[in-house]
Short mmCIF file of C-alpha atoms in Angstrom, two decimals:
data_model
loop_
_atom_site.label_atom_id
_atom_site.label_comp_id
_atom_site.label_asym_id
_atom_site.label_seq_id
_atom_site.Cartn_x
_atom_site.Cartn_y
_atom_site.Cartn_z
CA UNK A 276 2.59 -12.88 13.83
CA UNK A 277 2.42 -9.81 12.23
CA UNK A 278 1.37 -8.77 8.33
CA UNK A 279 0.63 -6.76 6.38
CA UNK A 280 -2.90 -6.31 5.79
CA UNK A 281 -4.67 -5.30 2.29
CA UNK A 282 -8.06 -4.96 3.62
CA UNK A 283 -6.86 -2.95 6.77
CA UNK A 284 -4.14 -1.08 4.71
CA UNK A 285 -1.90 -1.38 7.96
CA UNK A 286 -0.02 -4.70 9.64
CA UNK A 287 -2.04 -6.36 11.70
CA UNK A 288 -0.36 -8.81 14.99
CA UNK A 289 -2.02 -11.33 16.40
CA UNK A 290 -1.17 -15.24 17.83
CA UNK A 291 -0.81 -17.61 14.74
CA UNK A 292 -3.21 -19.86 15.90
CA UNK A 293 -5.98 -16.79 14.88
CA UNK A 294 -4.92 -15.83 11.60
CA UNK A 295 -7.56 -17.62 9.73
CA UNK A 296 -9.75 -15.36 10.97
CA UNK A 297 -10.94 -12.17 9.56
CA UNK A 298 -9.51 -9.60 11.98
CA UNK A 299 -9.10 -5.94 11.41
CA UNK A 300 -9.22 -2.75 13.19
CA UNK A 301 -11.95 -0.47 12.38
CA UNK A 302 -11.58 1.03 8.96
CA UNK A 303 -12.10 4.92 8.00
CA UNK A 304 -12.40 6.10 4.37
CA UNK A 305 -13.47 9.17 3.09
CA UNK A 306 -14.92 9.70 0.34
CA UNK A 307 -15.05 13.03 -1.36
CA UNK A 308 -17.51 13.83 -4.50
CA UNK A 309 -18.03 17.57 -6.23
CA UNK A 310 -20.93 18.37 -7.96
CA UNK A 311 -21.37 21.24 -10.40
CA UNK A 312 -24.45 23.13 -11.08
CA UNK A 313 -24.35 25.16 -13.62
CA UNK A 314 -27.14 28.01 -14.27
CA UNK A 315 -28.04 30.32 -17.46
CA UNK A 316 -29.52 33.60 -16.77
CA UNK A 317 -30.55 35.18 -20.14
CA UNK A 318 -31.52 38.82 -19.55
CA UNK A 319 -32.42 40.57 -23.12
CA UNK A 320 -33.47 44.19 -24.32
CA UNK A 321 -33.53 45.23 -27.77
CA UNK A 322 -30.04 46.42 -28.47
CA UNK A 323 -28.23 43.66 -26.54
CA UNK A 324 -28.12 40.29 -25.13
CA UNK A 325 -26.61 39.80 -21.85
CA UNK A 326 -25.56 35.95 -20.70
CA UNK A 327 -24.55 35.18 -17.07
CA UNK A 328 -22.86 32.21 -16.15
CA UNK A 329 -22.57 31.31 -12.65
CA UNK A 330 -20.90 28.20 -11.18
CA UNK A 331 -21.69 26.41 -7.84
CA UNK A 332 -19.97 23.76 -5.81
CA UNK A 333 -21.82 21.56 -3.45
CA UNK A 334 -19.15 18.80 -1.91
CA UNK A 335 -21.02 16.39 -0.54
CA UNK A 336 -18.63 13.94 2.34
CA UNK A 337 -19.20 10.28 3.16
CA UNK A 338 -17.48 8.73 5.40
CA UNK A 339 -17.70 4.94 5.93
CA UNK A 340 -16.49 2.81 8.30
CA UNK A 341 -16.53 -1.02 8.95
CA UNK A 342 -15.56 -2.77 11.56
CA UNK A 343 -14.91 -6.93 12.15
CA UNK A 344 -14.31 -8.04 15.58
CA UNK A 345 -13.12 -11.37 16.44
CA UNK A 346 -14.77 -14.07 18.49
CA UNK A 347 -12.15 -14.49 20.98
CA UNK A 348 -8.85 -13.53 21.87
CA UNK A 349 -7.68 -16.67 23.81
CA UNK A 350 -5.10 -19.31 22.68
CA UNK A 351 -5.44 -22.27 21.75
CA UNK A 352 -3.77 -25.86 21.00
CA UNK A 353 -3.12 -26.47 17.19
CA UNK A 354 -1.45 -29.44 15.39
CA UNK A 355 2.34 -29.87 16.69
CA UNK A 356 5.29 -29.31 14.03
CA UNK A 357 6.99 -32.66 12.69
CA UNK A 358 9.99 -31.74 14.26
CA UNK A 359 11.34 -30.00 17.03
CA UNK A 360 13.26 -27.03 16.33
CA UNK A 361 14.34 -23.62 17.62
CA UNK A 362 16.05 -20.69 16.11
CA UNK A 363 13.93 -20.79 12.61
CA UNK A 364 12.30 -18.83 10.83
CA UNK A 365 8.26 -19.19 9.96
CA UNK A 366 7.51 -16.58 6.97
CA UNK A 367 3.89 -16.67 5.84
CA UNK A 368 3.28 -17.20 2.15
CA UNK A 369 0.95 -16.02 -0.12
CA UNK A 370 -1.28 -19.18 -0.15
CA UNK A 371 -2.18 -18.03 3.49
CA UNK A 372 0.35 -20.96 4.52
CA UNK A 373 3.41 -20.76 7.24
CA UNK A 374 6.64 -22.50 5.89
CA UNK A 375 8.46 -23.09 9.30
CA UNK A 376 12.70 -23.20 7.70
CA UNK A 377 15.12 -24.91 9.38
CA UNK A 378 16.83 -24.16 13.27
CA UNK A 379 18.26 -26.49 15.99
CA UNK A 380 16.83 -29.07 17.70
CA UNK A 381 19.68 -29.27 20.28
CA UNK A 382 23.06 -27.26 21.01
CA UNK A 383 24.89 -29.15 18.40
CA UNK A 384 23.76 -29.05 15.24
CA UNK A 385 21.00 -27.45 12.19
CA UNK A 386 18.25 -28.64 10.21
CA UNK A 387 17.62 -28.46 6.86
CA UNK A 388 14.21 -29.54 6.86
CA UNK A 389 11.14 -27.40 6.24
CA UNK A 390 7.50 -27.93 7.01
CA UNK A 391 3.99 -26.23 5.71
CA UNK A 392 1.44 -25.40 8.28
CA UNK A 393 -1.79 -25.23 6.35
CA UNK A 394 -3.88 -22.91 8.20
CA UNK A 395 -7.16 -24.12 7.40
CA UNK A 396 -6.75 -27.60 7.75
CA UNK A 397 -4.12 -27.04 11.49
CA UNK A 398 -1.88 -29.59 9.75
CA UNK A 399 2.17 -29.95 9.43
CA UNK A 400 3.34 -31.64 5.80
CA UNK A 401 7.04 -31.71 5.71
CA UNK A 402 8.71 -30.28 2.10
CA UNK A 403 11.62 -29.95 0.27
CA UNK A 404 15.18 -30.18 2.24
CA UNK A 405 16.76 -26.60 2.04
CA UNK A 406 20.53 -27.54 0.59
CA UNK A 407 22.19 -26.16 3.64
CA UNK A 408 21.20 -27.07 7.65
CA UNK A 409 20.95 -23.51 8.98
CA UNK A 410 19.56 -21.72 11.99
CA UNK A 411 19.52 -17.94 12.95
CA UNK A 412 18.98 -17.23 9.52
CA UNK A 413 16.58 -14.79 7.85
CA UNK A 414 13.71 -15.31 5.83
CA UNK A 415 11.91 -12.86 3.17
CA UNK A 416 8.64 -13.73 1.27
CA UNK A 417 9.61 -11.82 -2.28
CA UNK A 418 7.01 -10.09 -4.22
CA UNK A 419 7.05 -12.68 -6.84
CA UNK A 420 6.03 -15.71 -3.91
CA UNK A 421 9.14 -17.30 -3.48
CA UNK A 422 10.85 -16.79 0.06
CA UNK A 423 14.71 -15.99 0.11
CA UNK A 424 16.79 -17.72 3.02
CA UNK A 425 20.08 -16.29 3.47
CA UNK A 426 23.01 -16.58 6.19
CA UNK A 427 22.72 -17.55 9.29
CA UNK A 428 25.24 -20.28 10.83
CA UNK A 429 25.06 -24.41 11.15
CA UNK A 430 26.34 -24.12 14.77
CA UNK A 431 27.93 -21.92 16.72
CA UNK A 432 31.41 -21.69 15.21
CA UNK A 433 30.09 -22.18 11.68
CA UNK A 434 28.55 -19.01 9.98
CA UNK A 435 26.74 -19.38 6.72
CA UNK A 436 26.77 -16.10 3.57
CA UNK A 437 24.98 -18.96 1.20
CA UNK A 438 21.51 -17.72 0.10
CA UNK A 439 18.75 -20.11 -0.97
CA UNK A 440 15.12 -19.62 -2.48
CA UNK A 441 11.86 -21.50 -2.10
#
């Protein structure tokens, strides 16, 4: 599973069974600051006073970098889904949650089931029916939560151009 990562700034892959866990590359950032010293020089005689300004930059650079490593790398068993399927789609939401969307469970027809796969619990709740059995359909998880389904086909001689949201 791969995503998008705000606290890496870059997508991040790893096996679904892991994501719960705080993984990240190491992280650079660079922090720039300026300061400015400014010094008065006041030079005087009797006829005239004479003022010199001079300016100085001193850019001082820190850099800091933090690092999370993860425990292991091996997989492992979770919870199975309710139902068998294959050619679905399993966009992750932004409650941290999988919604596994329809597919096959044989050569001959679609499902329109879905099921939640709560992450920090490792359990399978079924939801909502989508209105159409579909599999090799697309998913998208829309900026404002709700995933778009569109196309795909309910078996092989049956292609779908119906869109649905969640």
């Amino acid at each position: 599973m791969c995503v998008n990562s705000t606290r890496c700034g870059q997508p991040i892959c790893y096996p679904l069974t892991i994501a719960n866990k705080q993984i990240c590359p190491p992280k650079t950032s660079t922090t720039t600051t300026l300061r400015t010293t400014t010094t008065i020089r006041t030079i005087s005689t009797t006829k005239s006073v004479t003022r010199t300004i001079a300016t100085a930059q001193k850019t001082t650079t820190t850099t800091k970098i933090s690092a999370t490593t993860s425990t292991s790398s091996d997989w492992f068993s979770t919870g199975n889904m309710i139902n068998a399927r294959d050619y679905h789609t399993a966009p992750v939401l932004s409650n941290g949650k999988v919604l596994v969307i329809g597919g096959t469970p044989n050569d001959y027809s679609s499902l329109n089931s879905a099921e939640l796969y709560d992450l920090s619990t490792s359990t399978w709740t079924i939801t909502s029916n989508m209105i159409n059995a579909r599999e090799v359909h697309t998913a998208s998880v829309l900026s404002n939560g709700k995933v778009l389904i569109t196309g795909g086909r309910i078996d092989n001689l049956n292609y779908l151009n119906s869109a649905e949201l969640y």
